[in-house]
mmCIF file with all atom_site columns, C-alpha atoms in Angstrom:
data_model
loop_
_atom_site.group_PDB
_atom_site.id
_atom_site.type_symbol
_atom_site.label_atom_id
_atom_site.label_alt_id
_atom_site.label_comp_id
_atom_site.label_asym_id
_atom_site.label_entity_id
_atom_site.label_seq_id
_atom_site.pdbx_PDB_ins_code
_atom_site.Cartn_x
_atom_site.Cartn_y
_atom_site.Cartn_z
_atom_site.occupancy
_atom_site.B_iso_or_equiv
_atom_site.pdbx_formal_charge
_atom_site.auth_seq_id
_atom_site.auth_comp_id
_atom_site.auth_asym_id
_atom_site.auth_atom_id
_atom_site.pdbx_PDB_model_num
ATOM 1   C CA . MET I 1 1   ? 1.584   -208.165 13.151 1.00 65.00 ? 1   MET I CA 1
ATOM 2   C CA . THR I 1 2   ? 4.897   -206.651 14.038 1.00 87.00 ? 2   THR I CA 1
ATOM 3   C CA . ILE I 1 3   ? 6.770   -206.249 17.402 1.00 88.00 ? 3   ILE I CA 1
ATOM 4   C CA . VAL I 1 4   ? 6.207   -202.789 18.857 1.00 89.00 ? 4   VAL I CA 1
ATOM 5   C CA . ARG I 1 5   ? 9.112   -201.083 21.079 1.00 86.00 ? 5   ARG I CA 1
ATOM 6   C CA . HIS I 1 6   ? 7.773   -198.619 23.553 1.00 86.00 ? 6   HIS I CA 1
ATOM 7   C CA . SER I 1 7   ? 9.615   -196.035 25.063 1.00 82.00 ? 7   SER I CA 1
ATOM 8   C CA . ASP I 1 8   ? 10.252  -197.314 28.456 1.00 83.00 ? 8   ASP I CA 1
ATOM 9   C CA . GLY I 1 9   ? 12.000  -200.305 26.537 1.00 81.00 ? 9   GLY I CA 1
ATOM 10  C CA . SER I 1 10  ? 9.449   -202.982 26.841 1.00 87.00 ? 10  SER I CA 1
ATOM 11  C CA . LEU I 1 11  ? 8.301   -205.111 23.669 1.00 88.00 ? 11  LEU I CA 1
ATOM 12  C CA . GLU I 1 12  ? 4.492   -205.716 22.648 1.00 90.00 ? 12  GLU I CA 1
ATOM 13  C CA . VAL I 1 13  ? 4.816   -208.963 21.245 1.00 90.00 ? 13  VAL I CA 1
ATOM 14  C CA . PRO I 1 14  ? 2.256   -210.797 19.112 1.00 89.00 ? 14  PRO I CA 1
ATOM 15  C CA . ILE I 1 15  ? 1.136   -214.091 20.263 1.00 84.00 ? 15  ILE I CA 1
ATOM 16  C CA . VAL I 1 16  ? -0.870  -216.562 17.965 1.00 75.00 ? 16  VAL I CA 1
ATOM 17  C CA . PRO I 1 17  ? -3.278  -218.406 20.031 1.00 71.00 ? 17  PRO I CA 1
ATOM 18  C CA . GLU I 1 18  ? -3.046  -222.357 19.253 1.00 71.00 ? 18  GLU I CA 1
ATOM 19  C CA . ARG I 1 19  ? -5.883  -223.498 16.578 1.00 70.00 ? 19  ARG I CA 1
ATOM 20  C CA . GLN I 1 20  ? -8.404  -225.787 18.317 1.00 66.00 ? 20  GLN I CA 1
ATOM 21  C CA . HIS I 1 21  ? -9.978  -228.510 16.259 1.00 65.00 ? 21  HIS I CA 1
ATOM 22  C CA . GLY I 1 22  ? -13.574 -229.737 16.097 1.00 60.00 ? 22  GLY I CA 1
ATOM 23  C CA . ASP I 1 23  ? -15.089 -230.742 19.285 1.00 55.00 ? 23  ASP I CA 1
ATOM 24  C CA . ASP I 1 24  ? -12.668 -228.504 21.019 1.00 51.00 ? 24  ASP I CA 1
ATOM 25  C CA . VAL I 1 25  ? -14.311 -225.422 19.645 1.00 52.00 ? 25  VAL I CA 1
ATOM 26  C CA . VAL I 1 26  ? -17.963 -224.040 20.688 1.00 53.00 ? 26  VAL I CA 1
ATOM 27  C CA . ALA I 1 27  ? -18.669 -222.022 17.642 1.00 50.00 ? 27  ALA I CA 1
ATOM 28  C CA . ASP I 1 28  ? -20.294 -218.495 18.140 1.00 50.00 ? 28  ASP I CA 1
ATOM 29  C CA . ALA I 1 29  ? -23.587 -217.972 16.478 1.00 49.00 ? 29  ALA I CA 1
ATOM 30  C CA . GLY I 1 30  ? -23.071 -217.061 12.453 1.00 54.00 ? 30  GLY I CA 1
ATOM 31  C CA . ALA I 1 31  ? -19.078 -217.630 13.098 1.00 55.00 ? 31  ALA I CA 1
ATOM 32  C CA . SER I 1 32  ? -17.211 -220.294 11.008 1.00 60.00 ? 32  SER I CA 1
ATOM 33  C CA . PRO I 1 33  ? -16.073 -222.937 12.983 1.00 58.00 ? 33  PRO I CA 1
ATOM 34  C CA . ASP I 1 34  ? -12.724 -222.822 10.634 1.00 62.00 ? 34  ASP I CA 1
ATOM 35  C CA . ALA I 1 35  ? -12.072 -218.886 11.464 1.00 61.00 ? 35  ALA I CA 1
ATOM 36  C CA . ALA I 1 36  ? -9.106  -218.594 13.018 1.00 61.00 ? 36  ALA I CA 1
ATOM 37  C CA . PRO I 1 37  ? -8.812  -216.540 16.228 1.00 61.00 ? 37  PRO I CA 1
ATOM 38  C CA . ALA I 1 38  ? -7.456  -212.881 16.211 1.00 60.00 ? 38  ALA I CA 1
ATOM 39  C CA . PRO I 1 39  ? -3.792  -212.879 17.594 1.00 63.00 ? 39  PRO I CA 1
ATOM 40  C CA . THR I 1 40  ? -3.324  -211.593 20.927 1.00 85.00 ? 40  THR I CA 1
ATOM 41  C CA . THR I 1 41  ? -0.208  -209.675 22.274 1.00 87.00 ? 41  THR I CA 1
ATOM 42  C CA . ARG I 1 42  ? 2.014   -209.950 25.234 1.00 88.00 ? 42  ARG I CA 1
ATOM 43  C CA . LEU I 1 43  ? 4.028   -206.981 26.773 1.00 89.00 ? 43  LEU I CA 1
ATOM 44  C CA . LEU I 1 44  ? 7.719   -208.202 27.690 1.00 88.00 ? 44  LEU I CA 1
ATOM 45  C CA . HIS I 1 45  ? 9.975   -206.123 29.863 1.00 87.00 ? 45  HIS I CA 1
ATOM 46  C CA . PRO I 1 46  ? 13.673  -206.462 30.031 1.00 81.00 ? 46  PRO I CA 1
ATOM 47  C CA . GLY I 1 47  ? 14.793  -209.483 31.905 1.00 76.00 ? 47  GLY I CA 1
ATOM 48  C CA . GLU I 1 48  ? 11.807  -211.691 31.237 1.00 80.00 ? 48  GLU I CA 1
ATOM 49  C CA . GLY I 1 49  ? 11.971  -214.759 29.415 1.00 80.00 ? 49  GLY I CA 1
ATOM 50  C CA . GLY I 1 50  ? 11.791  -214.256 25.672 1.00 83.00 ? 50  GLY I CA 1
ATOM 51  C CA . PHE I 1 51  ? 12.807  -210.554 26.110 1.00 83.00 ? 51  PHE I CA 1
ATOM 52  C CA . ASN I 1 52  ? 16.276  -211.090 24.398 1.00 78.00 ? 52  ASN I CA 1
ATOM 53  C CA . GLU I 1 53  ? 14.666  -212.835 21.128 1.00 82.00 ? 53  GLU I CA 1
ATOM 54  C CA . ALA I 1 54  ? 12.241  -210.582 20.944 1.00 85.00 ? 54  ALA I CA 1
ATOM 55  C CA . LEU I 1 55  ? 14.488  -207.574 21.010 1.00 82.00 ? 55  LEU I CA 1
ATOM 56  C CA . ALA I 1 56  ? 16.828  -209.212 18.347 1.00 80.00 ? 56  ALA I CA 1
ATOM 57  C CA . GLU I 1 57  ? 13.307  -210.093 16.129 1.00 84.00 ? 57  GLU I CA 1
ATOM 58  C CA . TRP I 1 58  ? 12.253  -206.163 16.569 1.00 84.00 ? 58  TRP I CA 1
ATOM 59  C CA . ASP I 1 59  ? 15.614  -205.260 15.328 1.00 80.00 ? 59  ASP I CA 1
ATOM 60  C CA . LEU I 1 60  ? 15.553  -207.229 12.597 1.00 82.00 ? 60  LEU I CA 1
ATOM 61  C CA . GLN I 1 61  ? 12.172  -206.041 11.784 1.00 85.00 ? 61  GLN I CA 1
ATOM 62  C CA . GLN I 1 62  ? 13.809  -202.657 11.489 1.00 82.00 ? 62  GLN I CA 1
ATOM 63  C CA . ASN I 1 63  ? 15.949  -203.313 8.757  1.00 77.00 ? 63  ASN I CA 1
ATOM 64  C CA . PRO I 1 64  ? 14.908  -206.866 7.364  1.00 80.00 ? 64  PRO I CA 1
ATOM 65  C CA . ASP I 1 65  ? 17.570  -206.861 4.523  1.00 82.00 ? 65  ASP I CA 1
ATOM 66  C CA . ARG I 1 66  ? 20.266  -206.315 6.823  1.00 74.00 ? 66  ARG I CA 1
ATOM 67  C CA . ALA I 1 67  ? 22.873  -209.012 6.811  1.00 71.00 ? 67  ALA I CA 1
ATOM 68  C CA . PRO I 1 68  ? 23.541  -211.341 9.896  1.00 70.00 ? 68  PRO I CA 1
ATOM 69  C CA . ALA I 1 69  ? 25.143  -209.498 12.742 1.00 66.00 ? 69  ALA I CA 1
ATOM 70  C CA . VAL I 1 70  ? 29.130  -209.788 12.519 1.00 68.00 ? 70  VAL I CA 1
ATOM 71  C CA . SER I 1 71  ? 31.147  -208.329 15.881 1.00 71.00 ? 71  SER I CA 1
ATOM 72  C CA . THR I 1 72  ? 34.305  -206.682 15.005 1.00 77.00 ? 72  THR I CA 1
ATOM 73  C CA . ALA I 1 73  ? 37.111  -206.094 17.853 1.00 80.00 ? 73  ALA I CA 1
ATOM 74  C CA . THR I 1 74  ? 36.861  -202.275 17.233 1.00 85.00 ? 74  THR I CA 1
ATOM 75  C CA . GLY I 1 75  ? 33.060  -202.609 17.163 1.00 88.00 ? 75  GLY I CA 1
ATOM 76  C CA . ARG I 1 76  ? 32.948  -204.688 20.218 1.00 89.00 ? 76  ARG I CA 1
ATOM 77  C CA . GLN I 1 77  ? 35.102  -202.206 21.971 1.00 91.00 ? 77  GLN I CA 1
ATOM 78  C CA . ASP I 1 78  ? 33.190  -199.268 21.181 1.00 92.00 ? 78  ASP I CA 1
ATOM 79  C CA . ALA I 1 79  ? 29.899  -201.154 21.780 1.00 92.00 ? 79  ALA I CA 1
ATOM 80  C CA . MET I 1 80  ? 31.371  -201.835 25.402 1.00 93.00 ? 80  MET I CA 1
ATOM 81  C CA . LYS I 1 81  ? 32.361  -198.144 26.191 1.00 93.00 ? 81  LYS I CA 1
ATOM 82  C CA . VAL I 1 82  ? 29.040  -197.058 24.906 1.00 93.00 ? 82  VAL I CA 1
ATOM 83  C CA . VAL I 1 83  ? 26.696  -199.078 27.133 1.00 93.00 ? 83  VAL I CA 1
ATOM 84  C CA . HIS I 1 84  ? 29.019  -198.596 30.022 1.00 93.00 ? 84  HIS I CA 1
ATOM 85  C CA . GLU I 1 85  ? 28.639  -194.898 29.638 1.00 92.00 ? 85  GLU I CA 1
ATOM 86  C CA . VAL I 1 86  ? 25.002  -194.859 29.366 1.00 92.00 ? 86  VAL I CA 1
ATOM 87  C CA . ALA I 1 87  ? 24.833  -197.286 32.542 1.00 92.00 ? 87  ALA I CA 1
ATOM 88  C CA . VAL I 1 88  ? 26.639  -194.673 34.658 1.00 91.00 ? 88  VAL I CA 1
ATOM 89  C CA . SER I 1 89  ? 25.100  -191.454 33.294 1.00 86.00 ? 89  SER I CA 1
ATOM 90  C CA . PRO I 1 90  ? 22.796  -190.109 35.415 1.00 79.00 ? 90  PRO I CA 1
ATOM 91  C CA . ASP I 1 91  ? 20.508  -188.733 32.577 1.00 82.00 ? 91  ASP I CA 1
ATOM 92  C CA . HIS I 1 92  ? 21.075  -192.113 30.622 1.00 77.00 ? 92  HIS I CA 1
ATOM 93  C CA . GLU I 1 93  ? 22.045  -190.214 27.592 1.00 86.00 ? 93  GLU I CA 1
ATOM 94  C CA . VAL I 1 94  ? 22.210  -192.317 24.747 1.00 90.00 ? 94  VAL I CA 1
ATOM 95  C CA . ALA I 1 95  ? 22.973  -189.891 21.800 1.00 89.00 ? 95  ALA I CA 1
ATOM 96  C CA . ALA I 1 96  ? 25.742  -188.233 23.944 1.00 89.00 ? 96  ALA I CA 1
ATOM 97  C CA . ALA I 1 97  ? 27.339  -191.641 24.386 1.00 89.00 ? 97  ALA I CA 1
ATOM 98  C CA . LEU I 1 98  ? 27.460  -192.176 20.897 1.00 91.00 ? 98  LEU I CA 1
ATOM 99  C CA . GLU I 1 99  ? 29.200  -189.233 19.750 1.00 90.00 ? 99  GLU I CA 1
ATOM 100 C CA . ASN I 1 100 ? 32.572  -190.433 20.488 1.00 85.00 ? 100 ASN I CA 1
ATOM 101 C CA . VAL I 1 101 ? 32.111  -193.825 18.624 1.00 88.00 ? 101 VAL I CA 1
ATOM 102 C CA . HIS I 1 102 ? 34.538  -194.273 15.819 1.00 86.00 ? 102 HIS I CA 1
ATOM 103 C CA . ASP I 1 103 ? 32.391  -196.595 13.641 1.00 89.00 ? 103 ASP I CA 1
ATOM 104 C CA . PRO I 1 104 ? 28.489  -196.639 14.821 1.00 90.00 ? 104 PRO I CA 1
ATOM 105 C CA . GLU I 1 105 ? 27.607  -199.332 12.534 1.00 89.00 ? 105 GLU I CA 1
ATOM 106 C CA . ALA I 1 106 ? 30.142  -201.613 13.854 1.00 90.00 ? 106 ALA I CA 1
ATOM 107 C CA . SER I 1 107 ? 29.196  -200.911 17.436 1.00 91.00 ? 107 SER I CA 1
ATOM 108 C CA . GLY I 1 108 ? 25.459  -201.608 16.388 1.00 91.00 ? 108 GLY I CA 1
ATOM 109 C CA . GLU I 1 109 ? 26.426  -204.939 14.725 1.00 90.00 ? 109 GLU I CA 1
ATOM 110 C CA . ALA I 1 110 ? 28.549  -206.153 17.812 1.00 91.00 ? 110 ALA I CA 1
ATOM 111 C CA . LEU I 1 111 ? 25.358  -205.473 20.199 1.00 93.00 ? 111 LEU I CA 1
ATOM 112 C CA . ARG I 1 112 ? 23.028  -207.241 17.667 1.00 90.00 ? 112 ARG I CA 1
ATOM 113 C CA . HIS I 1 113 ? 25.454  -209.968 17.587 1.00 87.00 ? 113 HIS I CA 1
ATOM 114 C CA . VAL I 1 114 ? 25.342  -209.972 21.670 1.00 90.00 ? 114 VAL I CA 1
ATOM 115 C CA . LEU I 1 115 ? 21.434  -210.051 21.760 1.00 87.00 ? 115 LEU I CA 1
ATOM 116 C CA . VAL I 1 116 ? 21.587  -212.987 18.885 1.00 83.00 ? 116 VAL I CA 1
ATOM 117 C CA . GLY I 1 117 ? 23.376  -215.155 21.497 1.00 83.00 ? 117 GLY I CA 1
ATOM 118 C CA . GLY I 1 118 ? 20.594  -215.062 24.079 1.00 83.00 ? 118 GLY I CA 1
ATOM 119 C CA . VAL I 1 119 ? 20.590  -214.489 27.604 1.00 85.00 ? 119 VAL I CA 1
ATOM 120 C CA . HIS I 1 120 ? 24.186  -215.847 28.199 1.00 88.00 ? 120 HIS I CA 1
ATOM 121 C CA . SER I 1 121 ? 25.646  -213.769 25.759 1.00 89.00 ? 121 SER I CA 1
ATOM 122 C CA . VAL I 1 122 ? 24.407  -210.899 27.253 1.00 91.00 ? 122 VAL I CA 1
ATOM 123 C CA . GLU I 1 123 ? 25.576  -211.875 30.551 1.00 92.00 ? 123 GLU I CA 1
ATOM 124 C CA . ALA I 1 124 ? 28.909  -212.644 29.143 1.00 93.00 ? 124 ALA I CA 1
ATOM 125 C CA . PHE I 1 125 ? 29.051  -209.205 27.625 1.00 94.00 ? 125 PHE I CA 1
ATOM 126 C CA . SER I 1 126 ? 28.014  -207.450 30.789 1.00 95.00 ? 126 SER I CA 1
ATOM 127 C CA . ASP I 1 127 ? 31.098  -209.292 32.762 1.00 95.00 ? 127 ASP I CA 1
ATOM 128 C CA . GLU I 1 128 ? 33.690  -208.253 30.028 1.00 94.00 ? 128 GLU I CA 1
ATOM 129 C CA . VAL I 1 129 ? 32.145  -204.606 30.109 1.00 94.00 ? 129 VAL I CA 1
ATOM 130 C CA . ALA I 1 130 ? 32.796  -204.692 33.719 1.00 94.00 ? 130 ALA I CA 1
ATOM 131 C CA . LYS I 1 131 ? 36.051  -205.926 33.426 1.00 94.00 ? 131 LYS I CA 1
ATOM 132 C CA . SER I 1 132 ? 37.117  -203.553 30.896 1.00 90.00 ? 132 SER I CA 1
ATOM 133 C CA . GLU I 1 133 ? 35.584  -200.452 32.763 1.00 90.00 ? 133 GLU I CA 1
ATOM 134 C CA . GLY I 1 134 ? 36.635  -201.685 36.111 1.00 90.00 ? 134 GLY I CA 1
ATOM 135 C CA . ASP I 1 135 ? 33.168  -201.748 37.460 1.00 88.00 ? 135 ASP I CA 1
ATOM 136 C CA . ASP I 1 136 ? 30.544  -204.436 38.461 1.00 92.00 ? 136 ASP I CA 1
ATOM 137 C CA . PRO I 1 137 ? 28.329  -206.011 35.922 1.00 94.00 ? 137 PRO I CA 1
ATOM 138 C CA . LEU I 1 138 ? 25.099  -205.083 35.492 1.00 93.00 ? 138 LEU I CA 1
ATOM 139 C CA . PRO I 1 139 ? 22.281  -207.608 35.450 1.00 93.00 ? 139 PRO I CA 1
ATOM 140 C CA . SER I 1 140 ? 21.182  -209.253 32.211 1.00 89.00 ? 140 SER I CA 1
ATOM 141 C CA . HIS I 1 141 ? 17.738  -207.116 32.002 1.00 89.00 ? 141 HIS I CA 1
ATOM 142 C CA . LYS I 1 142 ? 19.589  -203.817 32.546 1.00 91.00 ? 142 LYS I CA 1
ATOM 143 C CA . MET I 1 143 ? 22.316  -204.534 29.900 1.00 93.00 ? 143 MET I CA 1
ATOM 144 C CA . THR I 1 144 ? 19.455  -205.702 27.433 1.00 91.00 ? 144 THR I CA 1
ATOM 145 C CA . LYS I 1 145 ? 17.455  -202.684 27.935 1.00 90.00 ? 145 LYS I CA 1
ATOM 146 C CA . ILE I 1 146 ? 20.431  -200.427 27.214 1.00 93.00 ? 146 ILE I CA 1
ATOM 147 C CA . ILE I 1 147 ? 21.421  -202.654 24.365 1.00 93.00 ? 147 ILE I CA 1
ATOM 148 C CA . GLY I 1 148 ? 17.790  -201.919 22.834 1.00 91.00 ? 148 GLY I CA 1
ATOM 149 C CA . GLU I 1 149 ? 18.152  -198.200 23.698 1.00 91.00 ? 149 GLU I CA 1
ATOM 150 C CA . VAL I 1 150 ? 21.425  -197.814 21.818 1.00 93.00 ? 150 VAL I CA 1
ATOM 151 C CA . LEU I 1 151 ? 20.234  -199.805 18.849 1.00 92.00 ? 151 LEU I CA 1
ATOM 152 C CA . ALA I 1 152 ? 16.968  -197.583 18.671 1.00 90.00 ? 152 ALA I CA 1
ATOM 153 C CA . GLU I 1 153 ? 19.193  -194.465 18.626 1.00 91.00 ? 153 GLU I CA 1
ATOM 154 C CA . LEU I 1 154 ? 21.406  -195.933 16.067 1.00 90.00 ? 154 LEU I CA 1
ATOM 155 C CA . ASP I 1 155 ? 18.394  -196.590 14.026 1.00 84.00 ? 155 ASP I CA 1
ATOM 156 C CA . LYS I 1 156 ? 17.081  -193.125 13.986 1.00 81.00 ? 156 LYS I CA 1
#
């Protein structure tokens, strides 16, 4: 089962229930006592525990052969400009913000590198964007959502 990204930025992640043993299981009539229960899912929204990790995993699912994310200085600078432009845009236009990016691949790699670092990395990136653009830092859940939208647009 794979992670599904919804248009609102939420992620549906698979949850495999813990396996129960012997006396802990009350078998249904005709069911095998060794049969594994079907996996369930959980809906995660930006800012919830585990969301950043799930978003990084979702991104990896999109291209499993991709090498580990490496952030370059120019890719990071462009990535900061893009997320700031999307954040302040009244229409939240991701495609328009990406039009002025010199190297979209490098920007995407920089954003993937931020996600892989987890919540603290996203918070530090938000602070860095705020200082660079002379604005207030975005809360990490909003920054994570924008990063996910930019990566989804880059993967089109």
